[in-house]
Short mmCIF file of C-alpha atoms in Angstrom, two decimals:
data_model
loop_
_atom_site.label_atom_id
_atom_site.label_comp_id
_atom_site.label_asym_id
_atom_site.label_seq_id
_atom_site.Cartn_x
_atom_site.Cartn_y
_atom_site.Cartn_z
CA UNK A 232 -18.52 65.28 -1.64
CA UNK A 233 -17.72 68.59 -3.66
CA UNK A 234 -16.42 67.84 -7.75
CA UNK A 235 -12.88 67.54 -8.67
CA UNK A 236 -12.04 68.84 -12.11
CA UNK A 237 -7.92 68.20 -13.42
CA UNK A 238 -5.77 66.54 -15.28
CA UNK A 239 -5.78 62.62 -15.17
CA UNK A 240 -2.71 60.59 -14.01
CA UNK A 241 -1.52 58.08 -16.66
CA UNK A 242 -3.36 55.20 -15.14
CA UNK A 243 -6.73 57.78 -14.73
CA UNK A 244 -7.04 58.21 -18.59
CA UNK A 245 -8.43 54.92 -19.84
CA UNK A 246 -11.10 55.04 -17.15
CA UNK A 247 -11.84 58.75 -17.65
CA UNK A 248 -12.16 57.92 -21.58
CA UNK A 249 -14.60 54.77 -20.81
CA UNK A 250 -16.57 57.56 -19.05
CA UNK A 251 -17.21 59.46 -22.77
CA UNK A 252 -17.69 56.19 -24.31
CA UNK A 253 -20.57 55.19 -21.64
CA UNK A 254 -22.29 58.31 -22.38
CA UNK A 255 -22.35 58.01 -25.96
CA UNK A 256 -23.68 54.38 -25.77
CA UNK A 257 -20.00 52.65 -26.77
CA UNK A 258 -17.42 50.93 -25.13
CA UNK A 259 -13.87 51.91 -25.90
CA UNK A 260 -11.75 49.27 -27.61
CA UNK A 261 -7.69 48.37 -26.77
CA UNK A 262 -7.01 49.82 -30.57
CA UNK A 263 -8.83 53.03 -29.66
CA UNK A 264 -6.99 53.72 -26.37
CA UNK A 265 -3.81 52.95 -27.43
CA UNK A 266 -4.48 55.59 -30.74
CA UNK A 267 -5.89 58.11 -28.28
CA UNK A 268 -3.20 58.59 -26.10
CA UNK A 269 -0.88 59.24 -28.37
CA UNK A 270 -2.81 62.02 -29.51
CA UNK A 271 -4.41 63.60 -26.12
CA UNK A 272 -1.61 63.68 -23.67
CA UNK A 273 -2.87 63.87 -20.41
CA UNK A 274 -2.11 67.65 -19.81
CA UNK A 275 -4.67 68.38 -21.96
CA UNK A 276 -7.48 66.48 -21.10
CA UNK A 277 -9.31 67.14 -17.59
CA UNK A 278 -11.98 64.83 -15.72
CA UNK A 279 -14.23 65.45 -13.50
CA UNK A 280 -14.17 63.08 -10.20
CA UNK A 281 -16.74 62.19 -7.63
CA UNK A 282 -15.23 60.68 -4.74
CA UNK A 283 -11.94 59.39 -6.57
CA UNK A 284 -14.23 58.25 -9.62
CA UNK A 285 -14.03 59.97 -12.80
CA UNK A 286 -17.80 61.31 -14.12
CA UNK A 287 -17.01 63.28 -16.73
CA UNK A 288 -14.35 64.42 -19.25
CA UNK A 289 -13.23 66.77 -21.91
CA UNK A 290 -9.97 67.06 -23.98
CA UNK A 291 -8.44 69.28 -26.24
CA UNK A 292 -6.16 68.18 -29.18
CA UNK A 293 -3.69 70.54 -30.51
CA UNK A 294 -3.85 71.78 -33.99
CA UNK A 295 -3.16 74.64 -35.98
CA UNK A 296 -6.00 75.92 -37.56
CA UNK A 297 -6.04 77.75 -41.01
CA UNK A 298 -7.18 81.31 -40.95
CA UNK A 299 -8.05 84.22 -43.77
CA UNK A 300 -4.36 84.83 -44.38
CA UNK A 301 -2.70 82.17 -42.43
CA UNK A 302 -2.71 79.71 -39.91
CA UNK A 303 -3.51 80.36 -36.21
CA UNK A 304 -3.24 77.59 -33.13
CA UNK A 305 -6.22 76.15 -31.84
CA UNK A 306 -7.57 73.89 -29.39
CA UNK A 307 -9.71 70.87 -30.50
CA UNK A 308 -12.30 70.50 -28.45
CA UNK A 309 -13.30 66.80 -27.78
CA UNK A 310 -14.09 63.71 -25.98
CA UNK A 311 -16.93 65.85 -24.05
CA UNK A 312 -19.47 63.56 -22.08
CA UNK A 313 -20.81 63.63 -18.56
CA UNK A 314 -22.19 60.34 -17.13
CA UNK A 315 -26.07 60.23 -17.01
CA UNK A 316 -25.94 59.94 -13.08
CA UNK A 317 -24.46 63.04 -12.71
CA UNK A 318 -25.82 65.37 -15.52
CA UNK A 319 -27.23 69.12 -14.50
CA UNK A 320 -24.90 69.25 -11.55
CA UNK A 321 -23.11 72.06 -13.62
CA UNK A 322 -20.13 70.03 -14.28
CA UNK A 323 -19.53 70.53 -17.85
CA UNK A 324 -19.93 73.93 -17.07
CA UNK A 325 -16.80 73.20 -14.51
CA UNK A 326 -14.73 71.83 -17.26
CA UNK A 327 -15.79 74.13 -20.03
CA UNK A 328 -14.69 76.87 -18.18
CA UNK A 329 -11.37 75.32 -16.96
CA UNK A 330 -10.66 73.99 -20.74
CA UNK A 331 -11.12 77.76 -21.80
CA UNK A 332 -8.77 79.06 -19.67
CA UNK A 333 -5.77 76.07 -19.89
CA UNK A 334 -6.29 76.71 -24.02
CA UNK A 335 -6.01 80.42 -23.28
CA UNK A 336 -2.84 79.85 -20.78
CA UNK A 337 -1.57 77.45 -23.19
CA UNK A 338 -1.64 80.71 -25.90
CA UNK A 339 -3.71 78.96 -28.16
CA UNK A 340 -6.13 81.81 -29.54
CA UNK A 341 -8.77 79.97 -30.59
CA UNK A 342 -10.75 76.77 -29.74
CA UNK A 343 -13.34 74.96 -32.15
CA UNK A 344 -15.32 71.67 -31.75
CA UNK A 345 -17.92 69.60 -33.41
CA UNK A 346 -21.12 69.78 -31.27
CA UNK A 347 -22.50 66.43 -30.67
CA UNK A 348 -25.57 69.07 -29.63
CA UNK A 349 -26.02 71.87 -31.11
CA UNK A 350 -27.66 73.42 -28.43
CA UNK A 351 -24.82 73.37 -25.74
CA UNK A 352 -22.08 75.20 -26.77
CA UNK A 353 -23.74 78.93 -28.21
CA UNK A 354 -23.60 79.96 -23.64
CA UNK A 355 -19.49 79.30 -23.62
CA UNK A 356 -19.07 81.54 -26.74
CA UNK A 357 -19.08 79.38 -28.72
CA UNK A 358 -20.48 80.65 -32.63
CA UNK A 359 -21.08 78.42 -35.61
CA UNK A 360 -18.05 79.44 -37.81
CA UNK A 361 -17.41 76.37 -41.14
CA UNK A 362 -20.95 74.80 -42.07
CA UNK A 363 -21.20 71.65 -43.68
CA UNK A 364 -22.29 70.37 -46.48
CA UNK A 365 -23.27 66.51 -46.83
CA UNK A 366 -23.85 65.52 -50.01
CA UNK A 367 -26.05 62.04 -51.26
CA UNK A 368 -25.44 61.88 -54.84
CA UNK A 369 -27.44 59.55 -57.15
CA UNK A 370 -25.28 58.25 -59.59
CA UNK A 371 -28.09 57.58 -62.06
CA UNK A 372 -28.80 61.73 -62.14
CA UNK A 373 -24.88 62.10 -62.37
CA UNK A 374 -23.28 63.64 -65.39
CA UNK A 375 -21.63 66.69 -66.15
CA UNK A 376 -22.01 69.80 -68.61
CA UNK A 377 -20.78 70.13 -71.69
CA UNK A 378 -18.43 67.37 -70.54
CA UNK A 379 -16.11 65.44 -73.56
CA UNK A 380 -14.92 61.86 -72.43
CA UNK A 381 -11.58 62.53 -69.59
CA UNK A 382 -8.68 63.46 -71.46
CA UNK A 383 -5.89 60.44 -71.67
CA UNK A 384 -4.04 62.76 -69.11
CA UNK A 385 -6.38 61.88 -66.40
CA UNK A 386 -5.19 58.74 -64.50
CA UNK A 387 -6.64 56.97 -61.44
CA UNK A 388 -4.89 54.74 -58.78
CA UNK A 389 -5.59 52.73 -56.39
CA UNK A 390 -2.87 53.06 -53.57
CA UNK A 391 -1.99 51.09 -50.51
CA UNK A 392 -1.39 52.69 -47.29
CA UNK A 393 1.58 53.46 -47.49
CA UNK A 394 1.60 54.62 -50.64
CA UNK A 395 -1.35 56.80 -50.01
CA UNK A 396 0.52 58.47 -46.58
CA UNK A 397 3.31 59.44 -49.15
CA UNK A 398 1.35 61.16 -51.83
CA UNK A 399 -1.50 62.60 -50.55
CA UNK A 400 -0.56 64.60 -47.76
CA UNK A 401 0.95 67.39 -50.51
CA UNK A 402 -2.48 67.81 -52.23
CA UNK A 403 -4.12 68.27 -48.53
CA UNK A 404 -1.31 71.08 -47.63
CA UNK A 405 -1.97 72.80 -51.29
CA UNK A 406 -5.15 73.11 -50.71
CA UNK A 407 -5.43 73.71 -46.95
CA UNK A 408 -2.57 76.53 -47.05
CA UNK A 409 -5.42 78.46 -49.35
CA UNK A 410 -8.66 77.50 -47.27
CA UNK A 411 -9.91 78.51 -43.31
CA UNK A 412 -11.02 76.04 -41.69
CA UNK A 413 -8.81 73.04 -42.52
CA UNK A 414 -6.74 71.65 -39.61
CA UNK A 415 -3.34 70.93 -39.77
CA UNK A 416 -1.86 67.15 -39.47
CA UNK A 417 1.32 65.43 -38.20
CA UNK A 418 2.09 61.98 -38.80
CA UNK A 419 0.04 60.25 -36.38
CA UNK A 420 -2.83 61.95 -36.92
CA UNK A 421 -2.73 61.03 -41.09
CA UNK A 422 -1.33 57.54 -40.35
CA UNK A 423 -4.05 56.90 -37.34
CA UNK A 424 -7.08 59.40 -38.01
CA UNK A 425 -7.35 59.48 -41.22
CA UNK A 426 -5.88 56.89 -43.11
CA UNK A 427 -6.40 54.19 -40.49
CA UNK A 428 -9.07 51.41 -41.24
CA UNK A 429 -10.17 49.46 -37.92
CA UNK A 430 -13.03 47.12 -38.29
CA UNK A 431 -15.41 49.04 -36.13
CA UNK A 432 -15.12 52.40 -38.08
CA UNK A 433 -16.51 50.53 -41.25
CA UNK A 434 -19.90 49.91 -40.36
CA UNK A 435 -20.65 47.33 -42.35
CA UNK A 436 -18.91 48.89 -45.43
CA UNK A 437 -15.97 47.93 -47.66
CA UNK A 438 -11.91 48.28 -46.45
CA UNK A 439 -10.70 51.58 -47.20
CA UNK A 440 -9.39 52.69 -50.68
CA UNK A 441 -7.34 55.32 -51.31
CA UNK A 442 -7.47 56.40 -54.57
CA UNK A 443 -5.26 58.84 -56.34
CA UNK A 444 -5.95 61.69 -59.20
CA UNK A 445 -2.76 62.26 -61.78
CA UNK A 446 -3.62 64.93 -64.05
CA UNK A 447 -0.92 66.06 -67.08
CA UNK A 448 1.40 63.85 -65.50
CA UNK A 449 1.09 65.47 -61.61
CA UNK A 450 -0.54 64.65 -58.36
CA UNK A 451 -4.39 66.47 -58.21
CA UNK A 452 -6.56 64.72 -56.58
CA UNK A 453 -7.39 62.34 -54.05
CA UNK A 454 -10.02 60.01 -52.29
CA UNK A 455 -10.45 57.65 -49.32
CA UNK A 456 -13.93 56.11 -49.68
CA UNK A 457 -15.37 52.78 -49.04
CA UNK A 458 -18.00 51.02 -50.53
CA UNK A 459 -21.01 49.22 -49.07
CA UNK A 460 -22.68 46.77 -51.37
CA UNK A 461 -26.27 45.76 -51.11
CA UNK A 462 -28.31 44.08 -54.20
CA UNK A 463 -31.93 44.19 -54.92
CA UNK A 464 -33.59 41.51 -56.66
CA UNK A 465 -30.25 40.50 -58.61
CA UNK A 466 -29.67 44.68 -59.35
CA UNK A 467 -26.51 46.60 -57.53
CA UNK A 468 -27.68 49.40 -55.01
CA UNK A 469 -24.09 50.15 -53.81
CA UNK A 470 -23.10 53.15 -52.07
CA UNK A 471 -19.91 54.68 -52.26
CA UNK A 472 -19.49 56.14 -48.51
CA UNK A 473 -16.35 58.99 -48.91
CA UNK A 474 -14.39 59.52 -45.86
CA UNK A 475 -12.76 62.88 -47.37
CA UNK A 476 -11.76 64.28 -50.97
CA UNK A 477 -9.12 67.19 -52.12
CA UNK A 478 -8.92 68.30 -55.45
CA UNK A 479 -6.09 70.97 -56.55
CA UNK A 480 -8.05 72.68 -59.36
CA UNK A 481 -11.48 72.84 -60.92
CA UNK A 482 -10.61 70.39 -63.60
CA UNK A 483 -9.02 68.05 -60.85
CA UNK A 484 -12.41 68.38 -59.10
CA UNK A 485 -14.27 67.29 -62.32
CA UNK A 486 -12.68 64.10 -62.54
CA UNK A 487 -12.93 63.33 -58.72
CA UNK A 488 -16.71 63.39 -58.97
CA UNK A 489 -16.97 61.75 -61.94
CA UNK A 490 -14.53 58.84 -60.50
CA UNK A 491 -16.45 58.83 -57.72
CA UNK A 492 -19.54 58.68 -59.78
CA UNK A 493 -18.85 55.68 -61.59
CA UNK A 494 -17.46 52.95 -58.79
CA UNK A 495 -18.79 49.94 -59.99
CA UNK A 496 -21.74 47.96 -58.24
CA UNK A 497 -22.98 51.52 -57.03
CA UNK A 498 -25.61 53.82 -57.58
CA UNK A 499 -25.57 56.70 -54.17
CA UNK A 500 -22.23 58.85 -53.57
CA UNK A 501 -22.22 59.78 -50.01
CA UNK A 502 -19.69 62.49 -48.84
CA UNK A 503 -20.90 63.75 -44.99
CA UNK A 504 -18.58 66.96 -45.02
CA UNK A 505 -18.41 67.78 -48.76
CA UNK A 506 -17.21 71.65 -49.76
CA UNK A 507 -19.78 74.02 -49.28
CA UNK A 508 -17.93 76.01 -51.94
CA UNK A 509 -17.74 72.58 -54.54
CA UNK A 510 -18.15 73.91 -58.01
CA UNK A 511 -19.54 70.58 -59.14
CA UNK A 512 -23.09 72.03 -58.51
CA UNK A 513 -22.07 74.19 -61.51
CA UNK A 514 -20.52 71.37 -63.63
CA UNK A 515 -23.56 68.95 -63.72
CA UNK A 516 -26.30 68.76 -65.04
CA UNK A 517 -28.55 67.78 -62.65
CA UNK A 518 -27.47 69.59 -59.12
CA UNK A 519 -30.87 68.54 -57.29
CA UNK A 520 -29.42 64.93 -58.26
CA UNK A 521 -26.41 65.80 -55.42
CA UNK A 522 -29.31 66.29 -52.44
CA UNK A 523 -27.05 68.42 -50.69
CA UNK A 524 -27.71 69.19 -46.96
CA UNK A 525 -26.32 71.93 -44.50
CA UNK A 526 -25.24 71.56 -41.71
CA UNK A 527 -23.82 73.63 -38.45
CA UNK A 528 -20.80 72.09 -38.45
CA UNK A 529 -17.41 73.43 -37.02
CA UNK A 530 -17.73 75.48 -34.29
CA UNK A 531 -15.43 78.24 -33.16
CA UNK A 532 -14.97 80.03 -30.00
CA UNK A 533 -12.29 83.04 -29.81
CA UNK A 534 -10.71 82.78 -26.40
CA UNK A 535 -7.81 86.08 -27.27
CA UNK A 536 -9.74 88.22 -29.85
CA UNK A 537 -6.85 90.22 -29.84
CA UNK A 538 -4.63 87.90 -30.92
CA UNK A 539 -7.37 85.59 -33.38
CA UNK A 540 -8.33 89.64 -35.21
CA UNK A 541 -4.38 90.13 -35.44
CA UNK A 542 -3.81 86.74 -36.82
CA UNK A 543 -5.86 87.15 -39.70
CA UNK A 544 -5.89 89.20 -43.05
CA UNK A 545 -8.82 91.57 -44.16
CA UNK A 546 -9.56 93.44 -47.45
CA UNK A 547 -8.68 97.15 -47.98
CA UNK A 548 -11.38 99.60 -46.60
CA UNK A 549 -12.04 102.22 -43.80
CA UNK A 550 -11.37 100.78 -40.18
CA UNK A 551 -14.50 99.51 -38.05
CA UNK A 552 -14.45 99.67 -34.37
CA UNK A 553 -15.67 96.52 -32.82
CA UNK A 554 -17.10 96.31 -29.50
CA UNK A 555 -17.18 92.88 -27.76
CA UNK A 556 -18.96 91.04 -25.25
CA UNK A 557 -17.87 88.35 -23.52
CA UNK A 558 -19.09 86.96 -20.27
CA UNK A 559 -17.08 84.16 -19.47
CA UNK A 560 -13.54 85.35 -20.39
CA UNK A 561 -13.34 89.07 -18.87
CA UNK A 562 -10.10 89.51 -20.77
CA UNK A 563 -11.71 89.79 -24.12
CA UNK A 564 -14.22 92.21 -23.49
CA UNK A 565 -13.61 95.72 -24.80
CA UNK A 566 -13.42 97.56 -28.65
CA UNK A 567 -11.22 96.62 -30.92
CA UNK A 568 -10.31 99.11 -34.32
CA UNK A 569 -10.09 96.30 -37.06
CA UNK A 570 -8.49 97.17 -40.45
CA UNK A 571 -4.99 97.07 -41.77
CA UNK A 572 -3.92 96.68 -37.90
CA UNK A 573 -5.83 95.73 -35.28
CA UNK A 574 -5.65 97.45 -32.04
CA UNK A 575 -7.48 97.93 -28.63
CA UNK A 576 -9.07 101.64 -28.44
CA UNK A 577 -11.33 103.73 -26.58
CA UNK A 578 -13.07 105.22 -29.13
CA UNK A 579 -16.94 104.70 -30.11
CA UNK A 580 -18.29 101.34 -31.19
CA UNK A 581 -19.17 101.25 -35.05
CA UNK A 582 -20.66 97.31 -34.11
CA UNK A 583 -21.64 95.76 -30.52
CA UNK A 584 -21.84 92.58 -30.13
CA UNK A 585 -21.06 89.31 -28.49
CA UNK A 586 -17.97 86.98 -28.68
CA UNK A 587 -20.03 84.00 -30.18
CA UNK A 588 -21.27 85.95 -33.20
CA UNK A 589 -18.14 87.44 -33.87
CA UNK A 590 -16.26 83.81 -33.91
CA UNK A 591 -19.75 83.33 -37.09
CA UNK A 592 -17.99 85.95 -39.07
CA UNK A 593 -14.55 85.18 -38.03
CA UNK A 594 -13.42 82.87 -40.92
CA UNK A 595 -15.91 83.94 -43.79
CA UNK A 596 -19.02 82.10 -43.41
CA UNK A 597 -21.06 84.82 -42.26
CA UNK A 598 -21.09 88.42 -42.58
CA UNK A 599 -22.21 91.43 -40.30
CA UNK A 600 -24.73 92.47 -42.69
CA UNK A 601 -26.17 89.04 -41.92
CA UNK A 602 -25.84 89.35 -38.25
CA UNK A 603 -27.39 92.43 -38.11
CA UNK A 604 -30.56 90.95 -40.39
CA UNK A 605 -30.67 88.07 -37.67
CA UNK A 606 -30.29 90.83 -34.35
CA UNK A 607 -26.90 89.62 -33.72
CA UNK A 608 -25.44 92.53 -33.60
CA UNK A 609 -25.77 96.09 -32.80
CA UNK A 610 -25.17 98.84 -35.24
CA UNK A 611 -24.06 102.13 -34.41
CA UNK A 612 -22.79 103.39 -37.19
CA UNK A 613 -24.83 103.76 -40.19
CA UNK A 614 -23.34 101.80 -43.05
CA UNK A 615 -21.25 100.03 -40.48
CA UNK A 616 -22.24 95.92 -41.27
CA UNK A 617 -21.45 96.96 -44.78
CA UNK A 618 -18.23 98.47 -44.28
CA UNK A 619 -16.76 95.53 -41.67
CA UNK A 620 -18.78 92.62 -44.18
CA UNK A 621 -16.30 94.06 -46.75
CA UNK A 622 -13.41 94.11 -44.29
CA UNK A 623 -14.39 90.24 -43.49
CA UNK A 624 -14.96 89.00 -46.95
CA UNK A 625 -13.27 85.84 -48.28
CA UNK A 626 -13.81 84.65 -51.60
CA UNK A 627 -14.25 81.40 -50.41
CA UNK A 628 -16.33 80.04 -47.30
CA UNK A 629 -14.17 78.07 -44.87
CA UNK A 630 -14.72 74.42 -44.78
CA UNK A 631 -13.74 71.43 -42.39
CA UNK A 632 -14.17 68.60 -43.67
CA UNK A 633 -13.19 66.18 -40.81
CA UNK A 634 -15.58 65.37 -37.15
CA UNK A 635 -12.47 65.00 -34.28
#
């Protein structure tokens, strides 16, 4: 019997969702269904059936996604999986290309996604578009440059949930408002994402704390971390495991790693999506001590380049003419003059290239100067990956700080 791909009926979901658990290894908890449908109505998830049994699913939350300039709406890719019985029967294929084209019908511009493999997702256009940066601090290597003790002005809390919902959510918005790649959050999604504290998430680690930054008398800082205590012959070898950090200011972000730094019992800081950009590797003393790692992480696939180059700002310079290929969305393909507007044209390409390399430059993490070192792209134009590079520039690299 042939594949079905749609959307699942109310009663489908749960079962479709056990599907993705079973081919990550996991079983999916009461707590975690009844969380996940409020988030992922079933309109934007579709499963794959084999004879009236679901084999496969993917999903799509809905976020806006913060762009060079502004803010753009995006799908969130998620909750991928195909069953082991029924892998390389071109199913996610199926769904991948049916997810693409709902997102696109739905007039969200863009789509991004974490890649569980990093391998899959480069043949649906998808390009590596926020790296990550995980950092493993050792608190013993810890301390910062030409640092007095914190001012009296600097003052730490420790904040119940509540509490926490009500005053951090201002420092995220501050800081995502002036940052790509942060996604944007309702109340569910603070109160049952990210603030939430089930007993499976911990992992053999502390409750949550939320802990709160007040510098010169104003919110500037905050932290949700947990700690996970182990001892050593009678000696603490804590580690303090950060969920996610925001820090309004350089001097804000001083006192967040040195708080963070200094949790009793503790001697590791480890912060999985840390910013790439974090000037703390300037401020201490020891920046080898923050063993930081990169990683791919937030991927980015444009499914309207028209609309994602419109939505965007660029720096003053001479107009580049882009032309772009794209395989699996027909509507995309064609050139593109990219400057102080953005328009379709028929004029000759300064740049060729494809749809996936263009979503690696699309928020600042990459350049064409870079693509055209690594044969991503094809230059036509002499001086051309300079010229657009400049267009492109941010004077930050985007960051996402948070797996969905």
């Amino acid at each position: 019997m042939s594949i079905e791909v749609r959307a699942p009926h109310e009663d489908e979901l749960r079962p479709a969702m056990q599907v993705a658990e079973t081919a990550f290894a996991d079983i999916l908890e009461d707590a975690d269904f009844e969380r996940e449908k409020k988030t992922m109505p079933t309109e934007r998830a579709l499963v794959a059936f084999d004879d009236g049994r679901p084999v496969a699913l993917a999903a799509a939350y809905r976020f806006d996604l913060s762009v060079p300039g502004g803010q753009l709406a995006c799908g969130g890719v998620t909750w991928v999986a195909v069953l082991p019985t029924h892998r390389r029967r071109g199913i996610l294929r199926q769904l991948m290309m049916r997810q693409l084209n709902d997102i696109h019908g739905r007039g969200e511009p863009i789509a991004a996604l974490w890649a569980s493999e990093a391998a899959i997702y480069g043949r649906f256009g998808y390009g590596i578009s926020a790296p990550s940066l995980r950092i493993e601090s050792e608190s013993r290597r810890f301390a910062l440059r030409d640092d007095p003790w914190p001012a009296p002005q600097a003052v730490w809390r420790l904040l119940d949930l509540e509490e926490a919902y009500a005053r951090f959510p201002p420092i995220y918005e501050h800081v995502r408002l002036a940052r790509a790649g942060l996604l944007s959050r309702n109340e569910h999604w603070w109160r049952e994402h990210r603030l939430a504290d089930p007993e499976r998430w911990r992992h053999g680690a502390s409750r949550k704390s939320y802990a709160l930054l007040e510098l010169d008398g104003e919110n500037a800082a905050y932290a949700v971390y947990r700690v996970k205590n182990e001892w050593e012959r009678g000696f603490p070898k804590g580690e303090v495991r950060v969920t996610e950090a925001f820090a309004t200011s350089p001097a804000a972000e001083r006192e967040l790693w040195r708080y963070l730094s200094g949790v009793d019992l503790t001697v590791k800081v480890d912060y999985f999506a840390a910013d790439p950009a974090a000037s703390i590797f300037l401020m201490t003393r020891d920046p080898r001590g923050l063993q930081p790692v990169l990683g791919d992480g937030l991927w980015l696939r444009l499914v309207d380049v028209e609309a994602a180059l419109a939505a965007r700002s660029y720096r003053p310079g001479e107009p580049v003419v882009l032309e772009v290929h794209d395989e699996l969305l027909p509507w995309n393909a064609g050139r593109y003059r990219v400057g102080e507007e953005v328009e379709r044209t028929d004029a000759e390409p300064d740049l060729v290239l494809d749809v996936a390399d263009l979503a690696s430059v699309y928020l600042g993490a990459f350049d064409f100067v870079r693509l055209a070192r690594a044969r991503r792209v094809d230059v036509r134009t002499p001086s051309a990956a300079e010229r657009a590079s400049e267009l492109f520039r941010t004077s930050l690299p985007p960051w996402c700080p948070e797996i969905f």
